[in-house]
Short mmCIF file of C-alpha atoms in Angstrom, two decimals:
data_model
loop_
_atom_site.label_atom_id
_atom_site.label_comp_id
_atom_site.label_asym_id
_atom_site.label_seq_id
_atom_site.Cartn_x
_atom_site.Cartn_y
_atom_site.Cartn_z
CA UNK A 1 -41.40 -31.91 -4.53
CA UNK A 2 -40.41 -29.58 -6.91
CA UNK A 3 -36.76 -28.01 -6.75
CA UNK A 4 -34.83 -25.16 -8.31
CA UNK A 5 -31.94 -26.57 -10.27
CA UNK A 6 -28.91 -24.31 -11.38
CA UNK A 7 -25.69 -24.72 -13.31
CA UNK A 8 -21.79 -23.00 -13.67
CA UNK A 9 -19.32 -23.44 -15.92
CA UNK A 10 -19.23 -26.39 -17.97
CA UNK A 11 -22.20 -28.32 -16.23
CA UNK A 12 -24.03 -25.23 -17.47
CA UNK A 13 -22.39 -25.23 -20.89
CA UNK A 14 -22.94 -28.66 -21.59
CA UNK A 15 -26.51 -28.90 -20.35
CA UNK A 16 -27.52 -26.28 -22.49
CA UNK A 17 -29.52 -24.22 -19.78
CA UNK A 18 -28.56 -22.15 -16.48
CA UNK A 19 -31.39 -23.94 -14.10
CA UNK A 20 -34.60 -25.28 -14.12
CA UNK A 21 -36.94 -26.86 -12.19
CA UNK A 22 -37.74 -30.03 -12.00
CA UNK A 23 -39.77 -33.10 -9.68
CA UNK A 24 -37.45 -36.09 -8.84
CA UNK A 25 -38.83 -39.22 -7.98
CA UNK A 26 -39.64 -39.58 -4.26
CA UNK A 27 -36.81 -42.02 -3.36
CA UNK A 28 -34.44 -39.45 -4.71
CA UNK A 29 -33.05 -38.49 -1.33
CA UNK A 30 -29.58 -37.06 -1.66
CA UNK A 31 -27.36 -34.58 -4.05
CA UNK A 32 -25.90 -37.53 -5.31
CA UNK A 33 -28.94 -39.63 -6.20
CA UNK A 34 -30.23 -36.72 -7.31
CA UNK A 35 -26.97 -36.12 -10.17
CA UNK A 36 -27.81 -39.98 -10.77
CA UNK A 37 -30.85 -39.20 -11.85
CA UNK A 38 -30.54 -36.57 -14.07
CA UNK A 39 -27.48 -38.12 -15.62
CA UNK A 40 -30.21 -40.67 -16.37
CA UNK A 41 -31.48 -38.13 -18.59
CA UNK A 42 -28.68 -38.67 -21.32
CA UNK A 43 -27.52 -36.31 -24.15
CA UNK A 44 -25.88 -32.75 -22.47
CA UNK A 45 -27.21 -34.06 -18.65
CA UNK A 46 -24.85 -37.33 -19.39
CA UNK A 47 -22.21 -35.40 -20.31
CA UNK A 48 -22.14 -33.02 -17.88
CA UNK A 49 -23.11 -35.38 -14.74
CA UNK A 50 -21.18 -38.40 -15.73
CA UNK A 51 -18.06 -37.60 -14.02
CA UNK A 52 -18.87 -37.41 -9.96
CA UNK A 53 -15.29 -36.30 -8.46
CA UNK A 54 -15.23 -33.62 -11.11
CA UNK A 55 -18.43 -31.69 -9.79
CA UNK A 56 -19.37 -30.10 -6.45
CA UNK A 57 -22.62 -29.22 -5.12
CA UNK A 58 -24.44 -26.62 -3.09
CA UNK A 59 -27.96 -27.09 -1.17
CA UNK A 60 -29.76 -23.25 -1.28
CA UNK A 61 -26.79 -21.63 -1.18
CA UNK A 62 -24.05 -23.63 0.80
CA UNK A 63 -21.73 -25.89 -0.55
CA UNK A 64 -22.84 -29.59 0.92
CA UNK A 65 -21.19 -33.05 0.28
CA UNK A 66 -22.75 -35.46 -2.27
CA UNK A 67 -24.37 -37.20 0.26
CA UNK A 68 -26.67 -34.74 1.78
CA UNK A 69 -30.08 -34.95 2.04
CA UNK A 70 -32.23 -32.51 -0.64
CA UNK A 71 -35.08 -33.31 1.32
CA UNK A 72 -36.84 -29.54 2.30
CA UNK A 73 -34.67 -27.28 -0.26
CA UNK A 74 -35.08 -24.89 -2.58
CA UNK A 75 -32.31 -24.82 -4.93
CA UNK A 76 -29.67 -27.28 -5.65
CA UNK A 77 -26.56 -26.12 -7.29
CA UNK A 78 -24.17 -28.41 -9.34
CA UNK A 79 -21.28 -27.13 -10.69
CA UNK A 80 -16.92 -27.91 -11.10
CA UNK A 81 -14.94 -27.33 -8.38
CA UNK A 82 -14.43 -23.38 -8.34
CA UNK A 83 -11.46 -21.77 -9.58
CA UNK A 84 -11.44 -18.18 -8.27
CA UNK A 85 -9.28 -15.88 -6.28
CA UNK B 1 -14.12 -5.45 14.12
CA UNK B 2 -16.66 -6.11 10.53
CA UNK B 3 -15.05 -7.19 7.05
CA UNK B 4 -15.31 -4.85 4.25
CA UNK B 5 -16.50 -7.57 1.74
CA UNK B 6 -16.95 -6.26 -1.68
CA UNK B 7 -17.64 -8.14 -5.46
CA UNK B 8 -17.90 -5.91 -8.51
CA UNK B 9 -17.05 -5.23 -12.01
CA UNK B 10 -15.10 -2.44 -11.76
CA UNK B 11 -11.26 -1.82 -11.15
CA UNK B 12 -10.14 -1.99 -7.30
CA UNK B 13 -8.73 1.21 -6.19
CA UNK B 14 -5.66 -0.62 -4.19
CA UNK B 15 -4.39 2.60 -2.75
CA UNK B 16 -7.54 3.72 -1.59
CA UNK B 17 -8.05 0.28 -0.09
CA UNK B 18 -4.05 0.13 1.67
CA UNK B 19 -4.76 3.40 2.81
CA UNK B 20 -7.80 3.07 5.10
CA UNK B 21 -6.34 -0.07 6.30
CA UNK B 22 -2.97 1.67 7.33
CA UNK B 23 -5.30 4.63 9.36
CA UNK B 24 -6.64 2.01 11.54
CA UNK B 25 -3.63 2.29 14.47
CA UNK B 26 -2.28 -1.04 13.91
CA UNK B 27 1.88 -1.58 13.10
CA UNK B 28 1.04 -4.00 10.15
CA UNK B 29 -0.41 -4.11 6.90
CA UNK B 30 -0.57 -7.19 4.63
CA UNK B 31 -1.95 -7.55 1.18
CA UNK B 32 -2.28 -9.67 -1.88
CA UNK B 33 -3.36 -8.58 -5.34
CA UNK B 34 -4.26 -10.98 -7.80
CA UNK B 35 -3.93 -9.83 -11.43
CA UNK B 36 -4.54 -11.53 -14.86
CA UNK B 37 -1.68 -13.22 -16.21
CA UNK B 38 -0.44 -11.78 -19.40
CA UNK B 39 0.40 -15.78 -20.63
CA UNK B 40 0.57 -16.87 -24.37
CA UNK B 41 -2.29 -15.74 -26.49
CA UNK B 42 -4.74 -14.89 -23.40
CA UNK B 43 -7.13 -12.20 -24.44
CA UNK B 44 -9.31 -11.99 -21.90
CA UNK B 45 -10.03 -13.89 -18.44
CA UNK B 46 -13.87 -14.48 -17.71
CA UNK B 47 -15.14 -15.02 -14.08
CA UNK B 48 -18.50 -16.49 -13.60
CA UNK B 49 -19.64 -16.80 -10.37
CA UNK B 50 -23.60 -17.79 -7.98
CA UNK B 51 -24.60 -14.20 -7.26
CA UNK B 52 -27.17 -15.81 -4.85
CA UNK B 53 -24.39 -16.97 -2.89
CA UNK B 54 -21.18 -15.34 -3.99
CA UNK B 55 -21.05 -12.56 -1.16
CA UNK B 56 -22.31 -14.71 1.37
CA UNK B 57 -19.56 -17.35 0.95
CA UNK B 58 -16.65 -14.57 0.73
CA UNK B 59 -18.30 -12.58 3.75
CA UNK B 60 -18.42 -16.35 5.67
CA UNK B 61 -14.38 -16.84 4.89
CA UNK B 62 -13.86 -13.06 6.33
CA UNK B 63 -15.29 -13.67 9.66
CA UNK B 64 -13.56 -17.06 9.64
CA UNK B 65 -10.24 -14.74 9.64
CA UNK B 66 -11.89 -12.54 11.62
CA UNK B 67 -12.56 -15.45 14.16
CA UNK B 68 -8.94 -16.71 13.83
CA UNK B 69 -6.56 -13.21 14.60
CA UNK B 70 -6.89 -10.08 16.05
CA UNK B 71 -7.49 -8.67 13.25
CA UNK B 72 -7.86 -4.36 12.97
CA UNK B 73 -9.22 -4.31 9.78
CA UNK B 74 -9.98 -6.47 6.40
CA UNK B 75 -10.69 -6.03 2.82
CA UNK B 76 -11.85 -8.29 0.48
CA UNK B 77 -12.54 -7.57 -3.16
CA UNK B 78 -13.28 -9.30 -5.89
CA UNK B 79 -14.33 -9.28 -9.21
CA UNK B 80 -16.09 -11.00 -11.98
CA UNK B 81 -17.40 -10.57 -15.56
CA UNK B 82 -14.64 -10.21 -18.13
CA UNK B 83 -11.08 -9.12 -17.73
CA UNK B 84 -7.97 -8.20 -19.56
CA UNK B 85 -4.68 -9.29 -18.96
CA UNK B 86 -3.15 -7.27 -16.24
CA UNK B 87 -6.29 -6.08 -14.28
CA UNK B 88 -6.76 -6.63 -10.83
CA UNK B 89 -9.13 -9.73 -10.00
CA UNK B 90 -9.06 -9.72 -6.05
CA UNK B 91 -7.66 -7.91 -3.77
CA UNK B 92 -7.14 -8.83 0.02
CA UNK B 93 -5.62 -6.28 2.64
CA UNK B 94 -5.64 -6.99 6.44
CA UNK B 95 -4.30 -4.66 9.18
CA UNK B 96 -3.64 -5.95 12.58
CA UNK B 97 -1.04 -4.77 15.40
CA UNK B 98 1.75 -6.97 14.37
CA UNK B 99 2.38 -8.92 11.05
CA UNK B 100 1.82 -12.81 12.44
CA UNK B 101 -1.95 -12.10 12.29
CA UNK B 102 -1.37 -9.73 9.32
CA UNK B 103 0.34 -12.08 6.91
CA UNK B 104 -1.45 -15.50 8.38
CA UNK B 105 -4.92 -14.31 7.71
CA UNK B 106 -3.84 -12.41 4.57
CA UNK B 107 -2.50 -15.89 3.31
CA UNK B 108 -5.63 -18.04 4.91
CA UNK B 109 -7.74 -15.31 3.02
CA UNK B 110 -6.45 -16.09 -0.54
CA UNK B 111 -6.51 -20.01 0.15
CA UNK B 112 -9.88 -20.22 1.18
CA UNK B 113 -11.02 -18.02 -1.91
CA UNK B 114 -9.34 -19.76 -4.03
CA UNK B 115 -11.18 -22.37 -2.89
CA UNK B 116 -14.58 -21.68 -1.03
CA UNK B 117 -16.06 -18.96 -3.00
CA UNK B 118 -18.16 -19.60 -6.06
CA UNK B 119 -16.27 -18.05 -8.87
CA UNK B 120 -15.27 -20.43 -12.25
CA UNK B 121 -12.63 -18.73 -14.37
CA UNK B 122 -12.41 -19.06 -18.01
CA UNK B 123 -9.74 -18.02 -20.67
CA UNK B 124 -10.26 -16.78 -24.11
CA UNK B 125 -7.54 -16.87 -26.43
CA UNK B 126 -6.17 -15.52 -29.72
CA UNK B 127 -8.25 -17.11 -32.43
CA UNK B 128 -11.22 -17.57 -30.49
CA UNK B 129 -10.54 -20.57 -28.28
CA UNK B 130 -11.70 -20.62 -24.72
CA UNK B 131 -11.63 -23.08 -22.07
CA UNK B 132 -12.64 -23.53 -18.16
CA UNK B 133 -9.37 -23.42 -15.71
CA UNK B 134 -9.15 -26.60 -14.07
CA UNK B 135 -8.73 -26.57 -10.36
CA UNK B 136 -5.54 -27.08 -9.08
CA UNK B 137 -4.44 -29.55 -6.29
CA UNK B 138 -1.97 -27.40 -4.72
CA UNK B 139 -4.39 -24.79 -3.72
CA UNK B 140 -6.49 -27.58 -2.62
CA UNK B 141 -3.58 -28.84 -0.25
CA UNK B 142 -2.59 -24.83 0.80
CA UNK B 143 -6.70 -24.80 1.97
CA UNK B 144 -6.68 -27.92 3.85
CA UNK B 145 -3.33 -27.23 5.79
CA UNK B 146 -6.14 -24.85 7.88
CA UNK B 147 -8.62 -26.85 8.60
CA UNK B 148 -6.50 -28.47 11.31
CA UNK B 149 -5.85 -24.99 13.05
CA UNK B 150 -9.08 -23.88 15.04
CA UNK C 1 15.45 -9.31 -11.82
CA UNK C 2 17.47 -6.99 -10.02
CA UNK C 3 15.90 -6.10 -6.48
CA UNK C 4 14.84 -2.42 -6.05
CA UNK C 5 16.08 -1.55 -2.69
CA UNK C 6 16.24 1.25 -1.26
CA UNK C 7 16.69 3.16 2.47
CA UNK C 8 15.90 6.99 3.41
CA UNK C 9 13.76 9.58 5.48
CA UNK C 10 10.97 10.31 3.71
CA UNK C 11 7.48 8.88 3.04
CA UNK C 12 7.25 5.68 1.27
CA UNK C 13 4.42 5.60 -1.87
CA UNK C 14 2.94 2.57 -1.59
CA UNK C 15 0.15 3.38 -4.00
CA UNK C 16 3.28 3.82 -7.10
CA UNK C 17 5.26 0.99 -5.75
CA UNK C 18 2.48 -1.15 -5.94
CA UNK C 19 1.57 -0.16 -9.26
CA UNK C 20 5.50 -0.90 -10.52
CA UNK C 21 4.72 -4.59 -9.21
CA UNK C 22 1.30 -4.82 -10.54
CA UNK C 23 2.56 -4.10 -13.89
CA UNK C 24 5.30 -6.91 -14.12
CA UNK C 25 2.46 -9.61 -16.12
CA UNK C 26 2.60 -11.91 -12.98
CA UNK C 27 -0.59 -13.09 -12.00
CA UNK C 28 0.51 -12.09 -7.46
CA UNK C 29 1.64 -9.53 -5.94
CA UNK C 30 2.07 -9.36 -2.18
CA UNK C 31 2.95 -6.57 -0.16
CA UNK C 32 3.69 -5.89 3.83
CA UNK C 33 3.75 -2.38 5.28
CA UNK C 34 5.16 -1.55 8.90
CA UNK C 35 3.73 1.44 10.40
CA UNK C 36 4.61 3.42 13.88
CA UNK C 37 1.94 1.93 16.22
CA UNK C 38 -0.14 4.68 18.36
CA UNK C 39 0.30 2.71 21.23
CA UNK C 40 -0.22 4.62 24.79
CA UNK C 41 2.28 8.21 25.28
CA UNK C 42 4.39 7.21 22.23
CA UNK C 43 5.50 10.40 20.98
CA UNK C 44 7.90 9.30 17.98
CA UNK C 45 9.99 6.14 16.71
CA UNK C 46 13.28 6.56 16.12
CA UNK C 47 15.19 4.32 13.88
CA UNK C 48 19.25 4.87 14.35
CA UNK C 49 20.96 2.51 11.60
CA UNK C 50 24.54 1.80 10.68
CA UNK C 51 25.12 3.92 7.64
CA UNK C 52 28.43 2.14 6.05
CA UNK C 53 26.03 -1.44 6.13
CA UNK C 54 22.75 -1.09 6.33
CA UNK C 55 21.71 -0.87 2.27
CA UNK C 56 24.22 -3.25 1.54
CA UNK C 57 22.67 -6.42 4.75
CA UNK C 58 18.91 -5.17 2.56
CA UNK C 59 20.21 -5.83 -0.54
CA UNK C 60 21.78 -9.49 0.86
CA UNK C 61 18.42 -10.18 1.70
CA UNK C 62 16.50 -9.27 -1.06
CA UNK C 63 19.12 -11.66 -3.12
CA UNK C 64 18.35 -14.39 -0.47
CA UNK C 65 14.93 -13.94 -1.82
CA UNK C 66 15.53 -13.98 -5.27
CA UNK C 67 17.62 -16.79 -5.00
CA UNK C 68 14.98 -18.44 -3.08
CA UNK C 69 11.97 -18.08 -5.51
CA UNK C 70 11.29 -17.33 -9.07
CA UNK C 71 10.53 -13.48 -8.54
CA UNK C 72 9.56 -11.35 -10.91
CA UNK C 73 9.85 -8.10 -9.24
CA UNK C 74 11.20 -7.21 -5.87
CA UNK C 75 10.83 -3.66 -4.20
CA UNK C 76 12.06 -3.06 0.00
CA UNK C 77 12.12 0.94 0.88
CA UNK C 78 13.14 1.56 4.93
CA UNK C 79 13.18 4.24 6.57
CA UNK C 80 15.19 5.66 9.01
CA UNK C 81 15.00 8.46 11.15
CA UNK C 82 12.35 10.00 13.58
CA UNK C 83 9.03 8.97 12.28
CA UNK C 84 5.53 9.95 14.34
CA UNK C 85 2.83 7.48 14.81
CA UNK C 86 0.82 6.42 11.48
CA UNK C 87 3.81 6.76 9.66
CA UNK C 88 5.30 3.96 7.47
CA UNK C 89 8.50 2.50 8.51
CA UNK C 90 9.09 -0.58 5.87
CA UNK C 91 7.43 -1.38 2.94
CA UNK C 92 8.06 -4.94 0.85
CA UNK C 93 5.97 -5.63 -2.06
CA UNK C 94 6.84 -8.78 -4.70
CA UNK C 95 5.37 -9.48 -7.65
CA UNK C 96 5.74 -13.43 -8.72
CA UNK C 97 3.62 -15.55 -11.47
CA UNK C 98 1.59 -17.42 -8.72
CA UNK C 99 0.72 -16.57 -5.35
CA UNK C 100 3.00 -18.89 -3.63
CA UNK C 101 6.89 -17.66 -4.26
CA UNK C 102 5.21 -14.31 -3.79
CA UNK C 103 3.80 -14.75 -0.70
CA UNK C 104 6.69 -16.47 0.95
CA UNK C 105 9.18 -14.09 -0.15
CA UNK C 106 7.30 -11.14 1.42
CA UNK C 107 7.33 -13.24 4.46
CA UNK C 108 10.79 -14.07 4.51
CA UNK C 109 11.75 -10.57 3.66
CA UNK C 110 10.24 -9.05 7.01
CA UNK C 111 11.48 -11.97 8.87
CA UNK C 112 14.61 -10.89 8.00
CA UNK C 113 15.06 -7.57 7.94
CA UNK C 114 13.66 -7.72 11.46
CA UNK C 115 16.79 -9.94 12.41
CA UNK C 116 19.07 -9.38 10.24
CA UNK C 117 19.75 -5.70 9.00
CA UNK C 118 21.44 -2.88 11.01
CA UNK C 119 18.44 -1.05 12.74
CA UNK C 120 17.63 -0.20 16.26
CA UNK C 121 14.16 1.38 17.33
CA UNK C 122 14.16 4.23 20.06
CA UNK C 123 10.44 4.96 21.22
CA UNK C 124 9.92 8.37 22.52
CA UNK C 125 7.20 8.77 25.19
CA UNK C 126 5.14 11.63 26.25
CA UNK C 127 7.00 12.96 29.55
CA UNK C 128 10.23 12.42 27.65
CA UNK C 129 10.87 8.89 28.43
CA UNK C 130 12.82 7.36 25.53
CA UNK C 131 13.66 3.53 25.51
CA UNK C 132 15.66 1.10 23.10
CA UNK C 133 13.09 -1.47 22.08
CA UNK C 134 14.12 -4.66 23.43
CA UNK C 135 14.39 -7.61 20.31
CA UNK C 136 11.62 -10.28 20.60
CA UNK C 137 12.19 -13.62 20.68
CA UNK C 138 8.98 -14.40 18.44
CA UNK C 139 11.48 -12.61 15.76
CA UNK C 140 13.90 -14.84 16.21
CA UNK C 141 11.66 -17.77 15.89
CA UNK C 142 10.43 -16.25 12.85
CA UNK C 143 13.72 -15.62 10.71
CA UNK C 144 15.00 -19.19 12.50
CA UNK C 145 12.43 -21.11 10.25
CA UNK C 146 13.77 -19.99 7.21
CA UNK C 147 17.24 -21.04 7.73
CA UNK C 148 16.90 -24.95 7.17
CA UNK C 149 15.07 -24.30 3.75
CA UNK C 150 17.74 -23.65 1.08
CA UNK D 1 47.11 -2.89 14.97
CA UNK D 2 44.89 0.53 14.75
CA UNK D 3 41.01 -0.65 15.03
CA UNK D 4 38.17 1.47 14.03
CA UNK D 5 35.40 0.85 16.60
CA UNK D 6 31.87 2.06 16.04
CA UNK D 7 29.13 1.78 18.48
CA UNK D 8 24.99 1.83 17.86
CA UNK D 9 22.12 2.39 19.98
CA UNK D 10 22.46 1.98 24.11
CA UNK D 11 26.14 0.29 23.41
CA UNK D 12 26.62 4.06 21.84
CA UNK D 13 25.03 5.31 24.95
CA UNK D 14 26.54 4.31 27.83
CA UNK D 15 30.48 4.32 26.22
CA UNK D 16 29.31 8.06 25.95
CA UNK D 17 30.34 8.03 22.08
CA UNK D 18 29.94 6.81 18.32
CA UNK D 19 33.14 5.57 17.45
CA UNK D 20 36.80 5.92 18.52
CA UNK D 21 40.24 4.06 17.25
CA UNK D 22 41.78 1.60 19.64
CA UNK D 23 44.83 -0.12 19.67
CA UNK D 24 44.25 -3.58 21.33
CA UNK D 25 47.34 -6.00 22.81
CA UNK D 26 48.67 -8.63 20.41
CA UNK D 27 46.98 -11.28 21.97
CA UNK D 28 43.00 -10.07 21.58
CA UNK D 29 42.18 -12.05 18.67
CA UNK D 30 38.82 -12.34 18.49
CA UNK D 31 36.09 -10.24 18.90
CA UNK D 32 35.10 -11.80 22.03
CA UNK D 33 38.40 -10.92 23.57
CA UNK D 34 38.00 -7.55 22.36
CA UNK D 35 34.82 -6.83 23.63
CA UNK D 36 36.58 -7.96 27.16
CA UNK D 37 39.86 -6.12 27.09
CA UNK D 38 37.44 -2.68 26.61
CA UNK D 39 35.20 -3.54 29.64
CA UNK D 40 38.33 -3.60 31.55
CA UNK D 41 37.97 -0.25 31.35
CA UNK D 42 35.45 0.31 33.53
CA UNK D 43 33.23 3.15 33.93
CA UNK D 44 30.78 3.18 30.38
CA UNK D 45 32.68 0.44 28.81
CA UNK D 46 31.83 -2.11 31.34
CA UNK D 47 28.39 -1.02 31.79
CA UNK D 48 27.56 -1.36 27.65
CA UNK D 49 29.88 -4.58 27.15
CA UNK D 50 29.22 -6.73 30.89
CA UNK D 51 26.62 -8.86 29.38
CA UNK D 52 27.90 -10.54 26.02
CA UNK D 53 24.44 -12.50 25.50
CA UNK D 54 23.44 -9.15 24.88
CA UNK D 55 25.72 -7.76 22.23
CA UNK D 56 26.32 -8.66 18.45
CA UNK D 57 28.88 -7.52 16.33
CA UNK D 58 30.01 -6.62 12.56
CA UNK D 59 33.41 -6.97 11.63
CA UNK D 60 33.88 -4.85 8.44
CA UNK D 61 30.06 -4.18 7.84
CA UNK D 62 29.79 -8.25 7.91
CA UNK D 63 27.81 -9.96 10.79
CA UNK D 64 30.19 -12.34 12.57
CA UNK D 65 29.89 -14.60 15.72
CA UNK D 66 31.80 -14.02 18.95
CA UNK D 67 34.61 -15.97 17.97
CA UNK D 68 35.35 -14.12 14.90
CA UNK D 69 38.67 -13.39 14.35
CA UNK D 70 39.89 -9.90 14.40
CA UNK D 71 43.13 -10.08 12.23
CA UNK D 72 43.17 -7.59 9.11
CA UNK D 73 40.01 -6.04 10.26
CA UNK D 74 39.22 -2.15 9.84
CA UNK D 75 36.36 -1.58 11.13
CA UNK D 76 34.62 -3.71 14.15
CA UNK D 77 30.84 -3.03 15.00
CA UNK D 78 29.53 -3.18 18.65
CA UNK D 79 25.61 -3.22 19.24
CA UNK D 80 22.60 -4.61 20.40
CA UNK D 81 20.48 -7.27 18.62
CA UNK D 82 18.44 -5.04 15.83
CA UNK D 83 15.12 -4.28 16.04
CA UNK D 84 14.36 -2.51 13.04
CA UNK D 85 11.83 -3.82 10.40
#
């Protein structure tokens, strides 16, 4: 499965990169496992994934819980909580 | 009634926006501008934001107001890209027949932005410093306190 | 900060009010406006106040608020008078550093001037009907809620 | 005691005028009492002042409850509850 990855803020910043794409292994099943994974990765993904309660997630286009299934999307978003307004 | 949802870079016109809003026949307008603090050594205030998603998720918190009050109008604008200290970064204006629907979804507006929409602000300062605004846990608590009123 | 309050018979300027506020380096301004409702066969509003008192219970409240909250800027304009539907009666705009003190203070500001200064509303109806508008208790409710907060 | 009285809005109304000076008994010391001893008057008086629930006053541009006392006032304000706002 291949999936549309893209970063904000600092995730971005440290990663290096504003998205990619990329093929998790199959029993990658949620947003979570999925930041596990990557994290996995080390260097500017370790960084930038290492801290879970600091980052927030959205599943093609709408904010979802770490838990939630990728299974059928697009484009995962991972990014700090948002600061606008 | 449909929210006027807007994002941009340019300035917000807030008299052309109060002024539409007062037309619509209702007894109360409510508004809240927020503006670019002019704090120590802050030259500029940079808002990145998912423009797949951005006006989706603000339009999504406008009919939640919408859904909430009898609402006779609503505004929502907001900006991103890079600001000075003293523009205008959002502006919210809601007109309704009397000001308990006015102010509450004015107020539930701002919260949920705060909040629910996918902007990340950034400061640069003097000297060439910069660094991501860290969320803070009060507007956290003033979102939540809705999510307990249908 | 000294409150800018003021009460006469013509139009209020939101647009240069606002821009007063705006430009006070706070990071929130947030404003109410009370305009004549079109509701059915109302001619005209007319406000009758108590001339020796009236600027004087504003300028208590706006105090109250300042007291209350760390302000930065302050601005309540009422009118009095015959005013036609559309037209604005009140206007309350406040500019703090964060959204919160300026928010409330608008709030309590209405609240209070609702309950609490010398006004009484006439409507004028097509026909020639006039009556005294009856106070609501919502109001009361309202301006009640502030009073166990110093 | 000379008392400047000032009326507003249907309290205005049905006493027929704005304002007038009274000179009230020795014993009406409050404004409760005052508001009584001028609905003994019948006519206008008693039809603005019969229902105290429905009245406020200001003594000397000041708010004040029913029980206010009147002593070394100038000015005492008769009205309904405002509306304005």
């Amino acid at each position: 499965m291949t999936l549309d990855l893209v970063y904000f803020a600092w995730v971005r910043e440290a990663i290096g990169k504003d998205g990619e794409s990329v093929e998790p292994p199959e029993d990658v099943a949620t947003v979570f496992e999925l930041i596990v994974w990557l994290a996995g990765r080390g260097g500017g993904y370790a960084e930038a994934l290492g801290q879970l309660d600091r980052l927030r997630a959205a599943v093609d286009q709408r904010f979802v819980a770490m838990d939630a299934p990728i299974a059928g999307a697009k484009e995962i978003a991972i990014f700090p909580p948002v600061t606008g307004g | 009634m449909i929210p006027d949802v807007r994002l941009g870079t340019t300035d917000i016109d807030v008299a052309v926006e109060l002024a539409a809003l007062e037309g619509l026949g209702g007894g109360a307008v409510a508004s809240f501008t927020g503006i670019v603090r002019g704090d120590d050594a802050l030259i500029a205030l940079e808002l990145e934001h998912y423009p797949e998603m951005t006006l989706a998720a603000m339009t999504g918190i406008a009919e939640q107001a919408a859904a909430r009050w009898p609402l006779l109008g609503l505004t929502v604008v907001h900006r991103h890209g890079r600001l000075a200290p003293g523009e205008r970064i959002v502006f919210i204006g809601v007109a309704a027949s009397r000001r308990g629907a006015a102010i509450k979804a004015m107020q539930f507006l701002i919260d949920w932005l705060k909040t629910r929409a996918p902007f990340w602000k950034r400061e640069h300062r003097a000297g060439g410093g910069a660094s991501w605004v860290e969320p803070r846990e009060a507007d956290s608590q003033a979102a939540a306190r809705w999510e307990s009123r249908a």
